[in-house]
Short mmCIF file of C-alpha atoms in Angstrom, two decimals:
data_model
loop_
_atom_site.label_atom_id
_atom_site.label_comp_id
_atom_site.label_asym_id
_atom_site.label_seq_id
_atom_site.Cartn_x
_atom_site.Cartn_y
_atom_site.Cartn_z
CA UNK A 252 260.55 74.83 150.34
CA UNK A 253 258.36 76.55 148.13
CA UNK A 254 261.02 75.93 145.29
CA UNK A 255 261.04 71.78 145.78
CA UNK A 256 256.45 72.13 146.43
CA UNK A 257 256.92 74.02 142.59
CA UNK A 258 259.55 71.42 141.46
CA UNK A 259 257.02 68.53 142.66
CA UNK A 260 254.28 69.96 141.15
CA UNK A 261 255.89 70.86 137.93
CA UNK A 262 256.92 67.20 137.36
CA UNK A 263 253.24 65.77 139.01
CA UNK A 264 251.85 68.20 135.92
CA UNK A 265 254.47 66.55 133.27
CA UNK A 266 253.72 63.19 134.19
CA UNK A 267 250.19 63.36 133.71
CA UNK A 268 250.14 65.20 130.91
CA UNK A 269 252.67 62.21 129.40
CA UNK A 270 249.96 59.92 130.50
CA UNK A 271 247.38 61.28 128.62
CA UNK A 272 249.20 61.66 126.04
CA UNK A 273 249.91 57.73 125.92
CA UNK A 274 246.31 57.06 126.70
CA UNK A 275 245.05 59.44 123.65
CA UNK A 276 247.55 57.78 120.95
CA UNK A 277 246.61 54.19 122.67
CA UNK A 278 243.05 54.97 122.19
CA UNK A 279 243.04 56.84 118.54
CA UNK A 280 244.79 53.78 116.54
CA UNK A 281 242.28 51.19 116.31
CA UNK A 282 240.23 54.16 115.33
CA UNK A 283 242.79 55.99 113.17
CA UNK A 284 243.20 52.24 111.08
CA UNK A 285 239.91 51.85 110.98
CA UNK A 286 238.78 55.57 109.50
CA UNK A 287 241.56 55.33 107.25
CA UNK A 288 240.05 51.87 106.06
CA UNK A 289 236.56 53.65 105.84
CA UNK A 290 237.73 56.62 104.40
CA UNK A 291 237.04 56.93 100.31
CA UNK A 292 240.62 57.45 98.48
CA UNK A 293 241.05 59.08 95.05
CA UNK A 294 243.47 57.47 92.72
CA UNK A 295 244.99 58.92 89.35
CA UNK A 296 245.75 55.95 87.24
CA UNK A 297 247.68 56.72 83.85
CA UNK A 298 248.55 53.61 81.54
CA UNK A 299 247.66 52.68 78.06
CA UNK A 300 245.57 50.43 76.72
CA UNK A 301 244.33 48.04 73.69
CA UNK A 302 240.36 48.59 74.16
CA UNK A 303 238.80 49.76 71.19
CA UNK A 304 236.88 51.82 72.58
CA UNK A 305 239.20 53.53 74.88
CA UNK A 306 237.79 53.72 78.32
CA UNK A 307 236.49 56.55 79.66
CA UNK A 308 236.85 58.00 83.30
CA UNK A 309 232.83 58.28 83.79
CA UNK A 310 231.55 54.41 82.39
CA UNK A 311 229.92 52.56 84.64
CA UNK A 312 233.15 49.97 84.92
CA UNK A 313 235.17 53.08 87.02
CA UNK A 314 231.64 52.47 89.03
CA UNK A 315 231.95 49.13 89.97
CA UNK A 316 235.82 49.69 90.64
CA UNK A 317 235.29 52.64 92.74
CA UNK A 318 232.20 51.03 94.56
CA UNK A 319 234.03 48.07 95.65
CA UNK A 320 237.69 49.46 96.71
CA UNK A 321 235.58 52.69 98.47
CA UNK A 322 237.93 54.95 95.89
CA UNK A 323 237.59 57.74 93.87
CA UNK A 324 239.10 56.13 90.70
CA UNK A 325 240.24 58.49 88.08
CA UNK A 326 242.01 56.67 84.95
CA UNK A 327 243.48 58.30 82.36
CA UNK A 328 243.78 56.03 79.13
CA UNK A 329 245.72 56.81 76.10
CA UNK A 330 245.93 54.57 73.05
CA UNK A 331 249.47 52.60 72.94
CA UNK A 332 250.62 53.84 69.26
CA UNK A 333 250.63 57.21 70.68
CA UNK A 334 251.35 56.66 74.72
CA UNK A 335 254.99 56.36 74.91
CA UNK A 336 255.31 59.97 73.67
CA UNK A 337 252.32 61.20 76.23
CA UNK A 338 253.50 59.64 79.20
CA UNK A 339 257.35 60.93 78.45
CA UNK A 340 255.67 65.04 78.36
CA UNK A 341 253.45 63.63 81.87
CA UNK A 342 256.67 62.56 83.38
CA UNK A 343 258.53 65.73 82.91
CA UNK A 344 255.65 67.59 83.80
CA UNK A 345 256.36 66.52 87.55
CA UNK A 346 252.56 66.33 87.85
CA UNK A 347 253.02 62.44 88.13
CA UNK A 348 250.19 60.37 88.42
CA UNK A 349 249.13 57.78 91.45
CA UNK A 350 249.79 54.91 89.07
CA UNK A 351 251.68 54.64 86.17
CA UNK A 352 251.82 51.83 83.37
CA UNK A 353 254.00 51.43 81.23
CA UNK A 354 254.58 48.16 78.66
CA UNK A 355 258.23 46.99 79.28
CA UNK A 356 261.86 47.83 80.77
CA UNK A 357 262.85 50.90 78.92
CA UNK A 358 265.57 53.12 78.68
CA UNK A 359 262.79 55.58 80.15
CA UNK A 360 262.17 53.50 83.49
CA UNK A 361 265.55 53.03 84.27
CA UNK A 362 265.98 56.63 83.73
CA UNK A 363 263.07 57.68 86.29
CA UNK A 364 263.59 55.04 88.59
CA UNK A 365 266.96 56.44 89.59
CA UNK A 366 265.60 60.02 89.13
CA UNK A 367 263.43 59.12 92.45
CA UNK A 368 260.11 59.35 90.51
CA UNK A 369 258.97 55.55 91.37
CA UNK A 370 258.50 54.00 94.58
CA UNK A 371 260.36 50.90 95.54
CA UNK A 372 258.11 48.66 96.51
CA UNK A 373 260.48 45.81 97.46
CA UNK A 374 258.74 45.75 101.25
CA UNK A 375 255.37 44.40 99.92
CA UNK A 376 256.49 41.65 97.38
CA UNK A 377 255.60 38.83 100.06
CA UNK A 378 252.45 40.86 101.27
CA UNK A 379 250.25 39.95 98.23
CA UNK A 380 249.24 36.37 96.89
CA UNK A 381 249.42 37.72 93.27
CA UNK A 382 252.72 39.21 93.88
CA UNK A 383 254.10 35.83 95.61
CA UNK A 384 253.11 34.05 92.73
CA UNK A 385 255.61 36.16 90.66
CA UNK A 386 259.00 34.35 89.89
CA UNK A 387 262.26 35.49 90.59
CA UNK A 388 263.54 36.07 87.44
CA UNK A 389 260.67 38.09 86.31
CA UNK A 390 261.51 40.20 89.64
CA UNK A 391 264.87 40.34 89.09
CA UNK A 392 264.04 42.25 85.08
CA UNK A 393 262.38 45.10 86.99
CA UNK A 394 265.13 46.30 89.39
CA UNK A 395 266.82 49.28 88.47
CA UNK A 396 269.66 49.25 91.34
CA UNK A 397 268.42 46.30 93.16
CA UNK A 398 265.62 47.74 93.90
CA UNK A 399 261.80 46.61 92.27
CA UNK A 400 259.64 49.65 91.07
CA UNK A 401 257.29 47.58 88.85
CA UNK A 402 254.29 45.63 89.45
CA UNK A 403 254.50 42.79 86.39
CA UNK A 404 251.01 41.55 84.66
CA UNK A 405 251.55 37.80 83.48
CA UNK A 406 251.50 37.20 79.90
CA UNK A 407 252.63 33.82 78.67
CA UNK A 408 256.04 33.60 77.81
CA UNK A 409 255.02 32.05 74.35
CA UNK A 410 252.81 34.56 73.45
CA UNK A 411 253.41 37.48 71.68
CA UNK A 412 252.67 38.81 67.80
CA UNK A 413 254.40 36.89 65.25
CA UNK A 414 254.52 37.29 61.81
CA UNK A 415 251.34 35.56 59.91
CA UNK A 416 250.82 35.60 56.02
CA UNK A 417 247.66 35.48 53.77
CA UNK A 418 248.37 31.41 52.26
CA UNK A 419 245.60 31.62 49.98
CA UNK A 420 247.29 34.51 48.08
CA UNK A 421 250.74 32.98 47.98
CA UNK A 422 248.90 29.73 46.40
CA UNK A 423 247.33 32.08 44.03
CA UNK A 424 250.43 33.66 42.87
CA UNK A 425 252.27 30.72 42.79
CA UNK A 426 254.77 31.40 45.32
CA UNK A 427 256.42 29.29 48.07
CA UNK A 428 256.67 30.03 51.71
CA UNK A 429 259.41 32.72 52.20
CA UNK A 430 262.52 31.18 53.97
CA UNK A 431 265.08 34.20 54.11
CA UNK A 432 264.43 38.10 53.56
CA UNK A 433 265.19 37.74 50.14
CA UNK A 434 262.75 35.45 48.87
CA UNK A 435 260.43 37.61 51.48
CA UNK A 436 261.15 40.73 49.49
CA UNK A 437 260.41 38.57 46.14
CA UNK A 438 256.59 37.96 48.16
CA UNK A 439 256.50 41.07 49.74
CA UNK A 440 256.11 42.73 46.37
CA UNK A 441 254.28 40.50 44.10
CA UNK A 442 251.58 40.98 46.92
CA UNK A 443 251.58 44.65 46.39
CA UNK A 444 252.09 44.41 42.04
CA UNK A 445 250.62 41.08 41.38
CA UNK A 446 246.72 41.74 42.54
CA UNK A 447 246.47 39.01 44.88
CA UNK A 448 242.79 39.17 45.58
CA UNK A 449 242.19 39.49 41.97
CA UNK A 450 239.62 42.86 42.12
CA UNK A 451 241.75 44.35 39.03
CA UNK A 452 242.68 47.14 41.43
CA UNK A 453 246.20 48.27 42.47
CA UNK A 454 244.94 48.26 46.67
CA UNK A 455 246.83 45.90 48.62
CA UNK A 456 249.62 46.06 51.05
CA UNK A 457 252.04 43.94 50.64
CA UNK A 458 253.98 44.12 54.51
CA UNK A 459 251.95 45.63 57.09
CA UNK A 460 254.06 48.85 58.51
CA UNK A 461 252.81 51.23 60.99
CA UNK A 462 253.90 53.91 62.91
CA UNK A 463 257.33 53.49 64.67
CA UNK A 464 257.65 50.23 62.86
CA UNK A 465 255.76 49.09 66.25
CA UNK A 466 255.80 44.98 65.18
CA UNK A 467 259.70 44.22 64.66
CA UNK A 468 259.53 42.13 61.29
CA UNK A 469 262.26 39.83 62.52
CA UNK A 470 261.28 36.76 61.02
CA UNK A 471 263.23 34.78 63.58
CA UNK A 472 265.53 35.36 66.73
CA UNK A 473 268.45 36.17 65.18
CA UNK A 474 267.27 39.28 63.72
CA UNK A 475 265.22 40.67 66.31
CA UNK A 476 266.31 44.37 66.67
CA UNK A 477 265.89 43.75 70.89
CA UNK A 478 267.55 39.98 71.83
CA UNK A 479 271.13 39.55 72.72
CA UNK A 480 271.45 36.65 70.73
CA UNK A 481 274.18 37.70 68.71
CA UNK A 482 277.99 38.04 69.66
CA UNK A 483 280.42 40.42 67.99
CA UNK A 484 283.92 38.88 66.44
CA UNK A 485 285.27 38.86 70.09
CA UNK A 486 282.67 36.61 71.80
CA UNK A 487 280.89 39.00 73.11
CA UNK A 488 277.46 39.11 73.41
CA UNK A 489 275.87 42.41 71.71
CA UNK A 490 272.09 43.83 71.33
CA UNK A 491 270.35 42.82 68.07
CA UNK A 492 270.28 46.56 67.57
CA UNK A 493 274.06 46.76 65.77
CA UNK A 494 274.08 42.82 64.91
CA UNK A 495 274.41 41.97 61.41
CA UNK A 496 271.04 40.08 61.42
CA UNK A 497 269.36 43.69 62.00
CA UNK A 498 271.65 44.99 59.25
CA UNK A 499 270.01 42.54 57.19
CA UNK A 500 266.52 43.38 58.25
CA UNK A 501 266.77 47.05 57.95
CA UNK A 502 268.77 46.59 54.37
CA UNK A 503 265.10 44.30 53.20
CA UNK A 504 263.10 47.60 54.35
CA UNK A 505 265.49 50.28 52.29
CA UNK A 506 265.03 48.02 49.70
CA UNK A 507 261.06 48.32 49.46
CA UNK A 508 261.43 51.14 50.62
CA UNK A 509 263.20 52.33 47.12
CA UNK A 510 261.13 50.36 44.97
CA UNK A 511 257.84 52.03 46.30
CA UNK A 512 256.93 49.09 47.10
CA UNK A 513 255.79 50.02 51.30
CA UNK A 514 252.55 52.21 51.76
CA UNK A 515 253.96 55.81 51.39
CA UNK A 516 251.94 56.85 54.94
CA UNK A 517 253.47 53.96 56.65
CA UNK A 518 255.54 56.21 59.54
CA UNK A 519 252.46 58.46 60.20
CA UNK A 520 249.91 55.01 60.28
CA UNK A 521 248.75 53.94 63.35
CA UNK A 522 249.15 50.05 64.02
CA UNK A 523 245.22 49.49 64.09
CA UNK A 524 244.62 50.97 60.67
CA UNK A 525 246.68 47.46 59.27
CA UNK A 526 244.75 45.24 61.54
CA UNK A 527 241.64 47.35 60.00
CA UNK A 528 243.28 47.03 56.91
CA UNK A 529 244.06 43.35 57.32
CA UNK A 530 240.68 42.21 58.09
CA UNK A 531 239.32 43.89 55.49
CA UNK A 532 241.86 41.50 53.18
CA UNK A 533 244.06 44.05 52.00
CA UNK A 534 247.51 43.12 53.97
CA UNK A 535 249.68 40.26 52.65
CA UNK A 536 251.59 40.26 55.77
CA UNK A 537 251.26 41.02 59.61
CA UNK A 538 251.07 39.81 62.68
CA UNK A 539 249.34 38.20 65.78
CA UNK A 540 249.66 36.25 68.90
CA UNK A 541 248.02 33.17 70.02
CA UNK A 542 244.58 34.18 71.59
CA UNK A 543 243.63 37.18 69.08
CA UNK A 544 243.77 40.55 70.42
CA UNK A 545 240.55 41.61 70.40
CA UNK A 546 238.98 44.83 68.82
CA UNK A 547 242.68 45.47 68.23
CA UNK A 548 244.22 42.15 66.39
CA UNK A 549 242.99 40.07 63.40
CA UNK A 550 238.93 39.52 63.41
CA UNK A 551 238.74 36.24 61.35
CA UNK A 552 235.03 36.23 61.15
CA UNK A 553 235.50 39.96 59.65
CA UNK A 554 237.79 38.46 57.22
CA UNK A 555 236.18 35.94 55.77
CA UNK A 556 233.35 38.57 55.08
CA UNK A 557 235.51 40.30 53.58
CA UNK A 558 237.78 37.01 51.68
CA UNK A 559 235.97 34.51 52.27
CA UNK A 560 238.65 32.44 50.48
CA UNK A 561 241.35 33.90 52.71
CA UNK A 562 243.47 31.25 55.06
CA UNK A 563 246.41 32.66 57.04
CA UNK A 564 249.33 30.40 58.67
CA UNK A 565 252.59 31.54 60.28
CA UNK A 566 255.50 32.31 58.89
CA UNK A 567 258.19 29.76 59.63
CA UNK A 568 261.31 31.39 61.81
CA UNK A 569 264.46 32.34 59.05
CA UNK A 570 267.43 30.19 59.70
CA UNK A 571 270.28 32.02 61.26
CA UNK A 572 273.78 31.78 59.52
CA UNK A 573 274.82 28.56 61.70
CA UNK A 574 271.75 27.11 60.95
CA UNK A 575 269.79 27.82 64.22
CA UNK A 576 266.30 28.81 63.89
CA UNK A 577 263.42 29.72 66.28
CA UNK A 578 261.28 32.99 67.77
CA UNK A 579 261.96 34.92 70.87
CA UNK A 580 260.45 33.88 73.88
CA UNK A 581 259.85 36.68 76.35
CA UNK A 582 259.58 36.94 80.14
CA UNK A 583 256.32 35.53 80.78
CA UNK A 584 255.00 39.01 81.79
CA UNK A 585 253.83 41.94 79.88
CA UNK A 586 252.73 45.56 81.14
CA UNK A 587 253.40 46.72 84.74
CA UNK A 588 252.52 49.27 86.84
CA UNK A 589 254.57 51.68 89.29
CA UNK A 590 253.41 53.83 91.88
CA UNK A 591 254.58 57.83 92.11
CA UNK A 592 257.62 58.12 94.63
CA UNK A 593 255.14 60.97 96.23
CA UNK A 594 253.02 58.85 98.07
CA UNK A 595 255.94 57.23 100.38
CA UNK A 596 254.16 59.27 103.52
CA UNK A 597 250.57 57.96 102.36
CA UNK A 598 250.98 54.08 103.64
CA UNK A 599 247.13 53.57 103.75
CA UNK A 600 246.73 55.27 99.63
CA UNK A 601 249.67 52.50 98.50
CA UNK A 602 248.34 50.01 100.60
CA UNK A 603 244.85 50.29 98.79
CA UNK A 604 246.12 50.37 95.24
CA UNK A 605 248.13 47.43 95.85
CA UNK A 606 245.00 45.76 97.20
CA UNK A 607 243.54 46.66 93.88
CA UNK A 608 245.86 45.24 91.32
CA UNK A 609 246.24 42.39 93.57
CA UNK A 610 242.33 41.36 93.25
CA UNK A 611 242.87 41.64 89.66
CA UNK A 612 245.80 39.38 89.28
CA UNK A 613 244.19 36.49 89.94
CA UNK A 614 244.36 33.65 87.06
CA UNK A 615 241.07 32.53 86.16
CA UNK A 616 241.13 29.08 84.23
CA UNK A 617 239.26 28.36 81.25
CA UNK A 618 236.46 26.08 83.08
CA UNK A 619 235.69 29.06 85.26
CA UNK A 620 234.61 31.86 82.93
CA UNK A 621 231.26 31.48 83.56
CA UNK A 622 228.60 33.57 84.90
CA UNK A 623 228.64 31.23 88.51
CA UNK A 624 231.92 33.03 88.45
CA UNK A 625 231.33 36.14 90.64
CA UNK A 626 234.97 37.16 90.57
CA UNK A 627 235.20 36.28 86.44
CA UNK A 628 231.39 37.86 85.74
CA UNK A 629 232.15 41.06 87.64
CA UNK A 630 235.70 41.72 85.79
CA UNK A 631 234.21 41.32 82.45
CA UNK A 632 231.46 42.85 83.01
CA UNK A 633 228.47 40.85 83.56
CA UNK A 634 226.86 38.18 81.02
CA UNK A 635 225.16 39.98 78.57
CA UNK A 636 227.28 43.27 78.87
CA UNK A 637 230.99 42.88 78.53
CA UNK A 638 230.67 39.42 77.58
CA UNK A 639 228.44 36.53 76.30
CA UNK A 640 228.61 32.37 76.46
CA UNK A 641 229.12 30.77 73.50
CA UNK A 642 229.00 27.41 73.01
CA UNK A 643 230.15 27.25 76.63
CA UNK A 644 233.09 29.75 76.70
CA UNK A 645 232.91 33.44 77.41
CA UNK A 646 233.39 35.74 74.63
CA UNK A 647 233.88 39.53 75.03
CA UNK A 648 231.27 42.18 73.77
CA UNK A 649 234.25 44.11 72.21
CA UNK A 650 231.62 47.13 71.49
CA UNK A 651 230.62 47.12 75.14
CA UNK A 652 233.64 45.77 77.06
CA UNK A 653 235.73 49.22 78.25
CA UNK A 654 231.84 50.55 79.41
CA UNK A 655 231.75 47.67 81.68
CA UNK A 656 234.26 45.63 82.37
CA UNK A 657 236.59 47.10 85.00
CA UNK A 658 239.23 43.97 83.62
CA UNK A 659 239.30 46.75 80.22
CA UNK A 660 241.08 49.08 83.05
CA UNK A 661 242.80 47.47 85.63
CA UNK A 662 245.16 44.48 84.05
CA UNK A 663 243.91 41.02 84.57
CA UNK A 664 246.85 38.86 84.68
CA UNK A 665 247.30 36.28 87.32
CA UNK A 666 250.23 33.81 87.42
CA UNK A 667 249.91 30.71 85.06
CA UNK A 668 252.56 27.62 85.17
CA UNK A 669 253.46 25.43 82.33
CA UNK A 670 251.43 27.41 79.50
CA UNK A 671 247.94 26.77 80.95
CA UNK A 672 246.42 29.69 79.30
CA UNK A 673 248.01 28.57 75.94
CA UNK A 674 245.84 25.58 75.66
CA UNK A 675 243.00 27.71 76.79
CA UNK A 676 243.18 29.52 73.11
CA UNK A 677 241.84 27.31 70.84
CA UNK A 678 238.25 26.58 73.33
CA UNK A 679 238.20 30.58 72.98
CA UNK A 680 238.49 30.43 69.25
CA UNK A 681 235.05 31.25 67.75
CA UNK A 682 236.09 30.05 63.69
CA UNK A 683 237.25 26.97 62.60
CA UNK A 684 239.81 29.35 60.53
CA UNK A 685 240.38 31.12 63.86
CA UNK A 686 240.71 27.36 65.47
CA UNK A 687 243.51 26.21 63.12
CA UNK A 688 245.38 29.67 63.79
CA UNK A 689 245.81 28.72 67.10
#
């Protein structure tokens, strides 16, 4: 009898404890969720940047991000000309930041994804408006072993750096627009040795070339080193790096090097220094994209101050042996964010990061870029601080942007359709020469 009583008492006690536990969990869940939402979360953010000056972690823009998302935002930005090697060192150290930025899919992205460094993001792709807008082909380009690890930022397929030339130099030296590498070689030699700026000094650079050959001097899709445009003798597609077109391009560069035409220190020269030289009126052939590149690009107003007669035009693509011609387009995105796999057991932190990226990835049409649009005004740092209105168009204040504009820290880039963004570039151009270039 005693054993039965004891057993009954134990059952009652056990049942009561289970009910208490269930009741406790039921009461804690809503509060826990609310507490998680209100909790300030520290986020390490590691990325490359084109901004000049480089964004720093103690700026007004960082404070704005902290306040809006209730985070302790800890960014570290590296200029893109040295970012690749700095990122490799960071990843090798095992001290992987919460968020990692990269320019595009490459061998390192594939390797790190396969090694488990990044968090698979497939389950989140339909939860946010910005990711729902990304087309399937863009997601496919980011997959490794069937899983998506990166969130892309929209970039017009027809955008990207294209070769441009000082047409006024061609005219002064009585040269025609080059249509192949042999003609281009003669133009580069003349630009380097023929004193095209007529200052009596040997101080011009015919072909701009920077560390790592940052911009591929391929004057047509056939000559690109990263395309799959070419076929071998068996009719199989092969990477451009081993194709005949790329060999012709490399031979062209080697000839210029042997003749002492390329600048002697090009292998250690930063891309931004070539932009500065171009803006100073000292470079004949370089690269720019529709819409320009801000402080890290061709600044037509500065160029005009240094070379009033400067005329910059795109170089038409060279014809391939089969008679085809054209330039490469990109996959409609440029730059992406990955989240560290170490956050797999921190869902609230992952959610906060994705909410931040989603907030920045909203498309803003040219007609909506003004102080009346609170979202745009916040993103760009405020009128008179991060941008100014000129003839009804918002123009970044380059020297202030990286201090006051949150958009200088987390990439803005909502998905546009039908090249809507390209039509905005002529409206944003500040000078007639810049307008004509668009």
